[in-house]
Coordinates of C-alpha atoms and ligand atoms in Angstrom, one line a residue:
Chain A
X1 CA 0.0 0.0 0.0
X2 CA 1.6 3.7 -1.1
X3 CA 2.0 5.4 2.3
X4 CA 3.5 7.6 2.8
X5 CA 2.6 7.7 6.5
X6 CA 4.6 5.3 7.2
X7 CA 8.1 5.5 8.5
X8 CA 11.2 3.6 8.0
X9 CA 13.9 3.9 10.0
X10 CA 15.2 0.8 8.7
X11 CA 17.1 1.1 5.2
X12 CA 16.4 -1.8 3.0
X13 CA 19.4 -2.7 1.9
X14 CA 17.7 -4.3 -0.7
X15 CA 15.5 -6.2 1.3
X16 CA 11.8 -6.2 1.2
X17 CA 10.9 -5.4 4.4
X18 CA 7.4 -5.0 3.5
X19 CA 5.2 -7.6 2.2
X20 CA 1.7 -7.6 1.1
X21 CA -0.3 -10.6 0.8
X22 CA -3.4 -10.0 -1.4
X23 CA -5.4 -13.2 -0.4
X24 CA -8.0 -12.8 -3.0
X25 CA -10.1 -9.7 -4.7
X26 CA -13.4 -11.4 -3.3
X27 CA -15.4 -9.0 -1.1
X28 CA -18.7 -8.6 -0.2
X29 CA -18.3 -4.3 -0.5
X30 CA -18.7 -2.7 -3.7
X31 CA -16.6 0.7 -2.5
X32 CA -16.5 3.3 -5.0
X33 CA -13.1 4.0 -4.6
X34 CA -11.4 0.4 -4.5
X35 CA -8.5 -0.1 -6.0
X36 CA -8.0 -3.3 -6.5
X37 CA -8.3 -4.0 -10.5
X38 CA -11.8 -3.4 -12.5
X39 CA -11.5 -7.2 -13.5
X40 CA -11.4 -8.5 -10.1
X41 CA -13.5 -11.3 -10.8
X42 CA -11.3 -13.3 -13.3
X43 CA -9.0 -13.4 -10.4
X44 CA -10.6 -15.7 -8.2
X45 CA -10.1 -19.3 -10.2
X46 CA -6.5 -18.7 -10.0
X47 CA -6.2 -18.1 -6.2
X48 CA -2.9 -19.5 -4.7
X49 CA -3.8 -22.3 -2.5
X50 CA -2.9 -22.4 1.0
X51 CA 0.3 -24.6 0.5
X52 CA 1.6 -21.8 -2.1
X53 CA 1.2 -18.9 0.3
X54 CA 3.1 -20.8 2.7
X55 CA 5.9 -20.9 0.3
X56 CA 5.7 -17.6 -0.7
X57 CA 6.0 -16.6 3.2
X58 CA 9.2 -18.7 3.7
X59 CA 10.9 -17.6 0.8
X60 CA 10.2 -14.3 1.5
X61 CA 10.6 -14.3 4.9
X62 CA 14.2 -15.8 4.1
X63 CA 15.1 -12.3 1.4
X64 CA 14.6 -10.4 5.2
X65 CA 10.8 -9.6 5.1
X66 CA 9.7 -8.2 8.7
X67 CA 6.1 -6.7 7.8
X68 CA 3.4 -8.6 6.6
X69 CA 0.1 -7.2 5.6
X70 CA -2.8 -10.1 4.5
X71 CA -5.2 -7.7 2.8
X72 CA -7.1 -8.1 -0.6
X73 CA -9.9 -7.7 -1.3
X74 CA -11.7 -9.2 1.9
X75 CA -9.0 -11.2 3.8
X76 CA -11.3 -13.0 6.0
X77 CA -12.8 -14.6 2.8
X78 CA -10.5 -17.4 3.0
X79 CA -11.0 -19.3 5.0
X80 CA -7.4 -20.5 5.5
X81 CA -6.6 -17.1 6.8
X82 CA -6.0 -18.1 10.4
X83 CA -3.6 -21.1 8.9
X84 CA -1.5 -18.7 7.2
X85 CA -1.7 -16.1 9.9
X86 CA -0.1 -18.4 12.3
X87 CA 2.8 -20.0 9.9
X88 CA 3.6 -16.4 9.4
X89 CA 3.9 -15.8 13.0
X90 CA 5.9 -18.8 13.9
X91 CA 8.2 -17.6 10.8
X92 CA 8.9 -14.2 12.7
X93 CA 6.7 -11.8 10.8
X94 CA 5.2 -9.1 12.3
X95 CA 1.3 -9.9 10.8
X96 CA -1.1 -6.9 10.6
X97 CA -4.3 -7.6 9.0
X98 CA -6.1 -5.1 6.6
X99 CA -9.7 -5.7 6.6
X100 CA -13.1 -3.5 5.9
X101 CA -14.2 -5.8 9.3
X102 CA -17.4 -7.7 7.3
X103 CA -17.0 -11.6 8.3
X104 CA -14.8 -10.8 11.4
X105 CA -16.7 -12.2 13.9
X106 CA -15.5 -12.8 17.7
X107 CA -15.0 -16.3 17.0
X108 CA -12.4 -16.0 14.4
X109 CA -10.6 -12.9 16.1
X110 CA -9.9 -15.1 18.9
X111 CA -8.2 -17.7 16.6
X112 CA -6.7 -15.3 14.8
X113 CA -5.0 -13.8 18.2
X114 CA -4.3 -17.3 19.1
X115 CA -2.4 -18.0 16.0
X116 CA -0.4 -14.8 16.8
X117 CA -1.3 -11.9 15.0
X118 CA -0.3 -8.3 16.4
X119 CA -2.3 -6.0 14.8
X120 CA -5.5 -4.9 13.0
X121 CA -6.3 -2.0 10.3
X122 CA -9.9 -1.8 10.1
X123 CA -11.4 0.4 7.1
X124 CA -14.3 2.8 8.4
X125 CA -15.4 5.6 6.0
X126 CA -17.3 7.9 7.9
X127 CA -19.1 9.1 11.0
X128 CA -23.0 8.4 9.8
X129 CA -24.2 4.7 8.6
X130 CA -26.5 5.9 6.0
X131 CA -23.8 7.8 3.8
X132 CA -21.1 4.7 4.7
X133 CA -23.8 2.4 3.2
X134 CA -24.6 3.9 0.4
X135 CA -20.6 4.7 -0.8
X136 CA -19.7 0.7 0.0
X137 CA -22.6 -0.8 -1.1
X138 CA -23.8 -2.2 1.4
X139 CA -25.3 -2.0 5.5
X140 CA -21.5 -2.0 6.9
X141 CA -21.2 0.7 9.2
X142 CA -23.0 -0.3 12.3
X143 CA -21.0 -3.7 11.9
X144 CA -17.8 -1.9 11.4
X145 CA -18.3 0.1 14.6
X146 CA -19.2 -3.0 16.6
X147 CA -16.0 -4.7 15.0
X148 CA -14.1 -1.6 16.0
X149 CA -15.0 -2.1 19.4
X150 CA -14.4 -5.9 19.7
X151 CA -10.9 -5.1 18.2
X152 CA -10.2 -3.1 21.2
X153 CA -11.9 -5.2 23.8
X154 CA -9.5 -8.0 22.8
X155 CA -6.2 -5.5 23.3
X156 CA -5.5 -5.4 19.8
X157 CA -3.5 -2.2 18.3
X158 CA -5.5 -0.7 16.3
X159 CA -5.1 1.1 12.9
X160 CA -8.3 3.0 11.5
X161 CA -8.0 4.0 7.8
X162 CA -10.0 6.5 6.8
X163 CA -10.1 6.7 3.0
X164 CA -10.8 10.7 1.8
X165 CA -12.9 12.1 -0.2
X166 CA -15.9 14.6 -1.3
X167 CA -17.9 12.8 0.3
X168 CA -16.9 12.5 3.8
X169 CA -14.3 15.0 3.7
X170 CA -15.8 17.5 5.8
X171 CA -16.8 14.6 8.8
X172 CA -13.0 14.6 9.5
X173 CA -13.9 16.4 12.7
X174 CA -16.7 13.4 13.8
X175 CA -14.5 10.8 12.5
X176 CA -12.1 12.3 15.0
X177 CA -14.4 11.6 17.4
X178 CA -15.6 8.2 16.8
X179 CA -12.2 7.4 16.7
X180 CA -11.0 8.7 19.9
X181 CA -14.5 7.2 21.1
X182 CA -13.0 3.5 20.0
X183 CA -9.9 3.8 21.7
X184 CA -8.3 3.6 17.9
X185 CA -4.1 4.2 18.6
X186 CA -3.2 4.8 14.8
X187 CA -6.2 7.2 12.8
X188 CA -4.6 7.4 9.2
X189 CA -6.7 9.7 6.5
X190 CA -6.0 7.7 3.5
X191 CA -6.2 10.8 0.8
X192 CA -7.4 8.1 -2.1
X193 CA -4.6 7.5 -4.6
X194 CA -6.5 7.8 -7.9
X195 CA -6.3 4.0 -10.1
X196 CA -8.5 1.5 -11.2
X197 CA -12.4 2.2 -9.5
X198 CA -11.1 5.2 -7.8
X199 CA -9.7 6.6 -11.5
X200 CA -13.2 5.4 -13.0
X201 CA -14.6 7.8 -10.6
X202 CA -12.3 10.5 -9.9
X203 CA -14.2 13.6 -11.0
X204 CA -16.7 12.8 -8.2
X205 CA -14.7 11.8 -5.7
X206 CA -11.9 14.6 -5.9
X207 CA -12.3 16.7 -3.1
X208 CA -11.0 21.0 -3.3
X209 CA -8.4 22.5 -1.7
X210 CA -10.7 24.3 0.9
X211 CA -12.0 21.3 2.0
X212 CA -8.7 19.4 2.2
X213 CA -6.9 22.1 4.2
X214 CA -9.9 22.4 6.5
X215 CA -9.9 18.8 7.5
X216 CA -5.7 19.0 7.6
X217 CA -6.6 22.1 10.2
X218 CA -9.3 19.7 12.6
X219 CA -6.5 17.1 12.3
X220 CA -4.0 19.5 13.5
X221 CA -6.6 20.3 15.9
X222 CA -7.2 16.9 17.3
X223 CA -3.1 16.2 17.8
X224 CA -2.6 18.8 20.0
X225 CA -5.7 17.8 22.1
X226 CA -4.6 14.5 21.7
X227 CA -0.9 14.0 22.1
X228 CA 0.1 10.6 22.6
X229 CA -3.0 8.8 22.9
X230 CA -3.8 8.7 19.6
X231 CA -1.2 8.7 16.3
X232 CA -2.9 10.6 13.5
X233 CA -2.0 10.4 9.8
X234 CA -3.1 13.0 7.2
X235 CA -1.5 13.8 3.5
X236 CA -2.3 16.1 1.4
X237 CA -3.4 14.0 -1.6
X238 CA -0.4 14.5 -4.8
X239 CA -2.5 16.3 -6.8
X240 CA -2.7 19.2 -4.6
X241 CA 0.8 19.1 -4.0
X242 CA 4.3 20.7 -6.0
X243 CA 5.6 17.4 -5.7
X244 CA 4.9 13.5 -6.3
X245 CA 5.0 11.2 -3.3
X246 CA 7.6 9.1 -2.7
X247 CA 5.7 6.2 -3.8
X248 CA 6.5 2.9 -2.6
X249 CA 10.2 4.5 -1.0
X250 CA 11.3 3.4 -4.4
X251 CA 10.3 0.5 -7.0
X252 CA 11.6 -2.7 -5.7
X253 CA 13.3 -1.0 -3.0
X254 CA 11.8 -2.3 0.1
X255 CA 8.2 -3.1 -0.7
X256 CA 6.8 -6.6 -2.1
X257 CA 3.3 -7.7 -2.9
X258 CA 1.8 -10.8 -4.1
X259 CA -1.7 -10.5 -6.1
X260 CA -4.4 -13.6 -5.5
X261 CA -2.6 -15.3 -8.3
X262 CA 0.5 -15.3 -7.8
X263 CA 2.4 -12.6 -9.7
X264 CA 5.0 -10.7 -7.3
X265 CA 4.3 -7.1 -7.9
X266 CA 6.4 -4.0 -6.9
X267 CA 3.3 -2.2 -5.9
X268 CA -0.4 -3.4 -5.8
X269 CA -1.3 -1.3 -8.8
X270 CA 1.4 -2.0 -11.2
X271 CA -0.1 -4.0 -12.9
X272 CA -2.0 -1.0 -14.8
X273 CA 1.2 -0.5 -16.2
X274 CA 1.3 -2.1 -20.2
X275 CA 4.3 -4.3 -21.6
X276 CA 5.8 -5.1 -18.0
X277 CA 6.7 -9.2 -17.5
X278 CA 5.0 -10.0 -14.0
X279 CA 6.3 -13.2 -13.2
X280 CA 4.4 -15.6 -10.6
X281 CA 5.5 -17.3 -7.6
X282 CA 4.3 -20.5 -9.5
X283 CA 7.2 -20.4 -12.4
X284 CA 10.2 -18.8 -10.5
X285 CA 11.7 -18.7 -6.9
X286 CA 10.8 -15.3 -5.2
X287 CA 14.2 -14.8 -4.7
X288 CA 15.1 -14.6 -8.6
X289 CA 11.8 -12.5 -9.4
X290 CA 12.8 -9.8 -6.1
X291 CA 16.6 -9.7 -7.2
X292 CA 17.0 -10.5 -11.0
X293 CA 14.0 -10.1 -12.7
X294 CA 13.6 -7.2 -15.5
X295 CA 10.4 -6.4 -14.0
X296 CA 11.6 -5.5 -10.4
X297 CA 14.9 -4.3 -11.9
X298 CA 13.3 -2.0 -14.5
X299 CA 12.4 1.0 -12.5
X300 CA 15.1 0.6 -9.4
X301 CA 17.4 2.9 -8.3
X302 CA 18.0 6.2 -11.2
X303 CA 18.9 4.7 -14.4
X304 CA 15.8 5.0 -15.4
X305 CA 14.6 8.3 -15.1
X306 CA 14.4 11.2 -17.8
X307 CA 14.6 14.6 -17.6
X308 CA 13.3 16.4 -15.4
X309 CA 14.2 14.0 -12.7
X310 CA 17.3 12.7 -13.9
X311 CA 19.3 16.0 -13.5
X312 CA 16.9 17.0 -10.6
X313 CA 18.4 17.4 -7.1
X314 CA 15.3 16.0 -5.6
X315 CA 15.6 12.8 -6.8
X316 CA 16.6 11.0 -3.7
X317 CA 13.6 12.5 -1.5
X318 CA 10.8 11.2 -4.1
X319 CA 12.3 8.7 -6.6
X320 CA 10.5 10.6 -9.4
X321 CA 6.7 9.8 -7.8
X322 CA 4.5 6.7 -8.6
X323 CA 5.0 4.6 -11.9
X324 CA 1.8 4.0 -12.0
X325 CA 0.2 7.3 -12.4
X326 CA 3.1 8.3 -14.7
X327 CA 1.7 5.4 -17.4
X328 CA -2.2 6.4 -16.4
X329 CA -1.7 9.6 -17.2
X330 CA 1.1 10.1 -19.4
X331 CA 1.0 7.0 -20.9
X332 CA 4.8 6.0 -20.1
X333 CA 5.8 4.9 -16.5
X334 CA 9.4 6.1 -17.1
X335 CA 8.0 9.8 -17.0
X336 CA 8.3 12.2 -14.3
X337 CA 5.2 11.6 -12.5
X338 CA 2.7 14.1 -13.6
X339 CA 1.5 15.6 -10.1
X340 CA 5.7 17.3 -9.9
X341 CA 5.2 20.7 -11.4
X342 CA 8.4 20.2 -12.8
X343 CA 6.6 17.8 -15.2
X344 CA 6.1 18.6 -18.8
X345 CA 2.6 17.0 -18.5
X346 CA 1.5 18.4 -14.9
X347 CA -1.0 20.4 -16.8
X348 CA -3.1 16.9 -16.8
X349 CA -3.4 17.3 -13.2
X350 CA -4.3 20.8 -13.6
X351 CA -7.3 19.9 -15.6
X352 CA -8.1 17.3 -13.5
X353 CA -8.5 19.7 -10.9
X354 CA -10.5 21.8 -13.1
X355 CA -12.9 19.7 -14.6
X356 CA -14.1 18.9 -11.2
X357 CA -15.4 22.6 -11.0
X358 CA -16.0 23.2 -14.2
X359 CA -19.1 25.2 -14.6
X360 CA -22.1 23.4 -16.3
X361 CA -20.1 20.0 -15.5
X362 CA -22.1 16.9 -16.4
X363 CA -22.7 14.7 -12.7
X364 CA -21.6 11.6 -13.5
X365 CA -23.1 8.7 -10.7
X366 CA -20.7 7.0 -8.6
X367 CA -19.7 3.3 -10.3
X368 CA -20.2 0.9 -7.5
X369 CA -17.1 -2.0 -7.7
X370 CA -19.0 -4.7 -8.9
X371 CA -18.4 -7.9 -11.4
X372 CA -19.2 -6.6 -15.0
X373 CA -19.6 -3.5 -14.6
X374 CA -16.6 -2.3 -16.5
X375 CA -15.4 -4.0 -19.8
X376 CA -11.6 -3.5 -19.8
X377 CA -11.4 -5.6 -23.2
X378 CA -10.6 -2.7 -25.3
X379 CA -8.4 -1.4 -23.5
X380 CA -4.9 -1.0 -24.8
Chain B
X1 CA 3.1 13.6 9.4
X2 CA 4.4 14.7 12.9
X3 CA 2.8 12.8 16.2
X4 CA 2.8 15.4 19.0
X5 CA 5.2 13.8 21.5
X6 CA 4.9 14.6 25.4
X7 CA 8.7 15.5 25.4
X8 CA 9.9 16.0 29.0
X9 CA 12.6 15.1 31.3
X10 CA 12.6 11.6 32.9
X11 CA 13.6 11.3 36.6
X12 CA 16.1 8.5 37.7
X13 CA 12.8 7.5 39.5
X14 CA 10.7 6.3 36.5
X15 CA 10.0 2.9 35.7
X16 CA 9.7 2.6 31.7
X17 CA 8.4 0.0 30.3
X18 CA 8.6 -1.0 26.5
X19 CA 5.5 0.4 24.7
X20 CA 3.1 -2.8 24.8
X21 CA 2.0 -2.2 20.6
X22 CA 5.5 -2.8 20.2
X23 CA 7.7 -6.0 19.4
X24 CA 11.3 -6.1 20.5
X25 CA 13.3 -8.8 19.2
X26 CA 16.6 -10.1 17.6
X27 CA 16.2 -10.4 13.5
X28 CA 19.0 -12.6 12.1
X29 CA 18.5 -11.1 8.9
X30 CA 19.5 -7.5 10.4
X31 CA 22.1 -8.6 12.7
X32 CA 20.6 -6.9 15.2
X33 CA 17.4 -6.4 17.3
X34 CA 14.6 -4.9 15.8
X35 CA 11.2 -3.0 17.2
X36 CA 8.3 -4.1 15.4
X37 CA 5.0 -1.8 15.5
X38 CA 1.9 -0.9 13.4
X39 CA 3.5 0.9 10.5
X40 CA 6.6 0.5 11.4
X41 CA 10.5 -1.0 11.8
X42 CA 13.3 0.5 13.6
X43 CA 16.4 -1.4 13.9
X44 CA 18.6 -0.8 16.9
X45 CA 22.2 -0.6 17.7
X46 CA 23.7 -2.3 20.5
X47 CA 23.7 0.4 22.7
X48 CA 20.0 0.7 22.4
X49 CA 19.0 -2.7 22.5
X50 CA 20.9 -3.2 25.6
X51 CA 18.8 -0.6 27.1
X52 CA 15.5 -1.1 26.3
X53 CA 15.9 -4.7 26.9
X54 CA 16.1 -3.5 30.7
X55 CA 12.9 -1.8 30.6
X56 CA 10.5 -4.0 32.5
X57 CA 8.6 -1.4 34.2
X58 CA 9.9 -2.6 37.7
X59 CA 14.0 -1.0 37.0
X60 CA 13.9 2.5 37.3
X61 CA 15.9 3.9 35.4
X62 CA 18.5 4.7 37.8
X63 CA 18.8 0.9 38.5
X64 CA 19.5 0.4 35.2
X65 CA 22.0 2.7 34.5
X66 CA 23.7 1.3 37.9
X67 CA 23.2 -2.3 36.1
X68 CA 25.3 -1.3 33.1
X69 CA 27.9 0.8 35.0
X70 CA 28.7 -2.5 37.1
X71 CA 28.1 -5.0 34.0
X72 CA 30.8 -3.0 31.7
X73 CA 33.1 -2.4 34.4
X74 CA 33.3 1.0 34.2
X75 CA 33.4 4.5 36.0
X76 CA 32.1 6.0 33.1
X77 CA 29.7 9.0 34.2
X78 CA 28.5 9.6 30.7
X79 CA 27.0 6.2 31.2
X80 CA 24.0 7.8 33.4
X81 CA 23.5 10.7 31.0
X82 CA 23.3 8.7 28.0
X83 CA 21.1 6.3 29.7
X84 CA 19.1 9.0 30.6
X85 CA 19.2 10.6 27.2
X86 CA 18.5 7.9 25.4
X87 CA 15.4 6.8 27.4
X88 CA 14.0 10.6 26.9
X89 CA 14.3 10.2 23.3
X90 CA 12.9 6.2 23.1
X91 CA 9.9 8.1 25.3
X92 CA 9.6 10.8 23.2
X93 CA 9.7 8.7 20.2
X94 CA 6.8 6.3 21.8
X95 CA 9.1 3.3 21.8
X96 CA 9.2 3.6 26.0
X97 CA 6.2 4.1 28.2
X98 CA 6.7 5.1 32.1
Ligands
LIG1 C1 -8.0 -2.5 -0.9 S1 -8.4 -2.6 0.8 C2 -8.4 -4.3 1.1 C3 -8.8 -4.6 2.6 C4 -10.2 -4.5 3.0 N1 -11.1 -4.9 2.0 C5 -10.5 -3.0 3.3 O1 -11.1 -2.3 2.5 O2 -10.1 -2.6 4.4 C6 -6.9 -2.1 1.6 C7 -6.9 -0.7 2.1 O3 -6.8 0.2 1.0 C8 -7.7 1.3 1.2 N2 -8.1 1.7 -0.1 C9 -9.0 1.2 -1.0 N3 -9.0 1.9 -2.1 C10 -8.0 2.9 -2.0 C11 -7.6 3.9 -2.9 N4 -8.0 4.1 -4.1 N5 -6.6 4.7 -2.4 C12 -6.1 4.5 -1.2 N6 -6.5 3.6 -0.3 C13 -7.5 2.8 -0.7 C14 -8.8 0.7 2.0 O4 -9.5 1.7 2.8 C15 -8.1 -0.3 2.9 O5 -7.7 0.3 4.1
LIG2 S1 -11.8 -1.2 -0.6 FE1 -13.9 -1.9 -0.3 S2 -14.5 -3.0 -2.2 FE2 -12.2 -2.8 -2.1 S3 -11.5 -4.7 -1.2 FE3 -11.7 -3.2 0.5 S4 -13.8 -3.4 1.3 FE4 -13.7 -4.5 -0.7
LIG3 S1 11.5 16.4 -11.3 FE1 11.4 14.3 -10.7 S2 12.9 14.1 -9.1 FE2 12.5 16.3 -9.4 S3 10.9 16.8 -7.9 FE3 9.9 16.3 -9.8 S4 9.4 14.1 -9.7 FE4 10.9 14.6 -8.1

């Protein structure tokens, strides 16, 4: 997951300290801004079994893996997720789980603790059930709350993500609330990074700069109120911003993740990216993919980059930006990524921004994440 | 990002304990030990891990500092300052809890 909350006090020396198991796209939500691909469903016959996520966690716990997220998708769709939780654990990860809370009941929390896991990131999306219902597609939010609670209640830590936009922007303040409320230790606003369902929808979803710096100022608010009891996240999404994010801390630097079928992916949206190899943990060992593979290798370090990064002296704080939204939106991944103003193309972002407010704009409705929905055949 | 911290002095009386969402731990791969939390991974040096290793939440922290004075066989006084220095930033940092 591109976060750029996070922190790393570890260098990776070329270990990937971070992996991501994406379990399966299966969930029962239909979230408007998901962003896992618009052709989820083709996914699910080719599912690693439980045997070959076991594998993938040895062999990556042996190129120096410490963090493990299972995420998806709905993790607690399989149903061999406390197996692999507690093989994990016994192989010295450190195993968060990343899940919207639907089919978390008690009884599987307590065999999930018992098989070792440390922490929980629950997804919540705003302070009133009607308007969480309607953007996930489903009646979630009282469930979510009441999953919240049990979290706590059985000592977990506790991350709340708190995807933003127009929509629930401006309940940053009750969302403040309802967290503190939980007993939540790590609140992250996830500013939604714009690909796949999210992209589909962007024009409604993109919140405005007033909005944004108001809900920055109740988070600014809430810290000093707060202090230590709570750890609050809150970026300014890129587009706003001068500069890119430095997505990922680098491509196959020190983040890994495995999609439901297999392929090793430097990030969980590069695949949007045309005319790469993925290669699965079915045909090669993880080590070769991670350290040899022209895939992973392709975008490392600087060789890469063009002007303007190559020359620029800002390379080493933002790695050029995210890939991904280079290709979206430029259409080549080796190009600065559009949201630098250095960018010859940043005026895409521009009009982005625009479009949103244009006058006499045509509503578009929100596209729910659903199977069929959205024919990606002809796309190139 | 920026957590507010409590920052403050730490008397020789406090009893700091490792934060309890935390992980402490030896990591072959690292060759060293290793604090494990949500979002994060901080790798310590030997220093460090000898410290918080201490931190039980019984010790104060003038014990332990009297610990590694007698342990290292040394008269060193900078060994109580940087005890206590270190501590102050591990607490500020959220690593420590007293
Ligand atoms: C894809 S979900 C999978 C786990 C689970 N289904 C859930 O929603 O919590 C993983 C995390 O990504 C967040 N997320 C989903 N779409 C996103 C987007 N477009 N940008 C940023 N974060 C997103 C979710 O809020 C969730 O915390
Ligand atoms: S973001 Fe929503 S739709 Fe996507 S996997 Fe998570 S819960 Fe399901
Ligand atoms: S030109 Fe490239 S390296 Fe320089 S700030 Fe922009 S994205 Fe970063």
């Amino acid at each position: 997951m591109p976060k750029d909350g996070s922190s790393f006090s570890l260098d990776g020396q070329g270990k990937p300290l971070w992996l991501a198991l994406e379990l399966t796209y299966r969930c029962p939500l239909k979230c408007v801004w998901c962003n896992n691909p618009l052709d989820f469903e083709t996914y699910t016959k080719h599912e690693l079994s439980t045997e070959e996520w076991k594998k993938v966690l040895r062999e990556s716990r042996e190129l120096g893996s410490l963090q493990l997220g299972f995420t998806g998708g709905e993790p607690m769709m399989r149903d061999d997720l406390e197996e692999l939780v507690g093989y994990a654990n016994e192989l010295g990860f450190y195993t968060n789980l990343i899940t919207s809370g639907i089919g978390l009941s008690e009884q599987r929390l307590l065999k999930l603790k018992e098989a070792g896991l440390k922490q929980i990131q629950l997804s919540v999306q705003s302070s009133r059930g009607a308007l969480t219902d309607e953007l996930v597609g489903a009646k979630a939010h009282e469930i979510k709350i009441e999953v919240a609670h049990m979290i706590k209640r059985h000592g977990f830590p506790m991350v709340l993500n708190v995807p933003v936009f127009k929509q629930n922007v401006e309940l940053v303040e009750e969302i403040l609330a309802l967290a503190e409320e939980i007993g939540v230790d790590y609140l992250e606003f996830a500013n939604i990074q714009y690909y796949n369902w999210a992209l589909l929808n962007r024009e409604e979803l993109l919140p405005s700069l007033e909005q944004l710096q108001a809900a920055e100022a109740a988070v600014q608010r809430a810290r000093v109120r707060l202090g230590k009891k709570m750890t609050i996240y809150f970026v300014i999404p890129d587009y706003f911003e001068d500069r890119p994010k430095a997505c990922m801390n680098g491509w196959g630097a020190i983040h890994l993740t495995i999609a439901p079928d297999g392929m090793a992916l430097p990030c969980q949206e590069s695949r949007v990216i045309k005319g790469l190899e993925f290669v699965s943990v079915r045909d090669k060992p993880l080590k070769w993919i991670w350290e040899e593979s022209p895939l992973f290798r392709k975008y490392r370090g600087e060789e890469w980059m063009k002007e303007p990064c190559r020359t620029c002296p800002e390379k080493e704080k933002d790695f050029g930006g995210c890939r991904c939204q280079a290709f979206l939106l430029t259409g080549d991944a080796s190009n600065t990524d559009p949201c630098c103003s250095k960018s010859p193309h940043h005026h895409v972002i521009e009009e982005a921004l625009k479009q949103k407010d244009a006058p006499f704009r045509v509503q578009r409705p929100l596209v729910k994440r659903m199977p069929g929905v959205a024919s990606v055949q002809f796309m190139e | 990002m920026s957590d507010v911290a409590e920052d403050r002095q730490l008397s020789g009386k406090e009893q700091p304990r490792l934060n309890p969402l935390f992980m402490f731990r030896w990591e072959e791969s690292q060759n060293a030990h290793v604090l494990l939390y949500p979002e994060g991974v901080v790798k310590l040096n030997g220093s460090a891990s000898t410290i918080i290793g201490r931190c039980d939440g019984v010790k104060s922290i003038d014990q332990i500092a009297a610990e590694l004075k007698a342990e290292f066989v040394t008269d060193d006084a900078d060994i109580e300052s940087g005890v206590r220095q270190f501590m102050e930033v591990a607490h500020a940092k959220g690593w420590l809890v007293v």
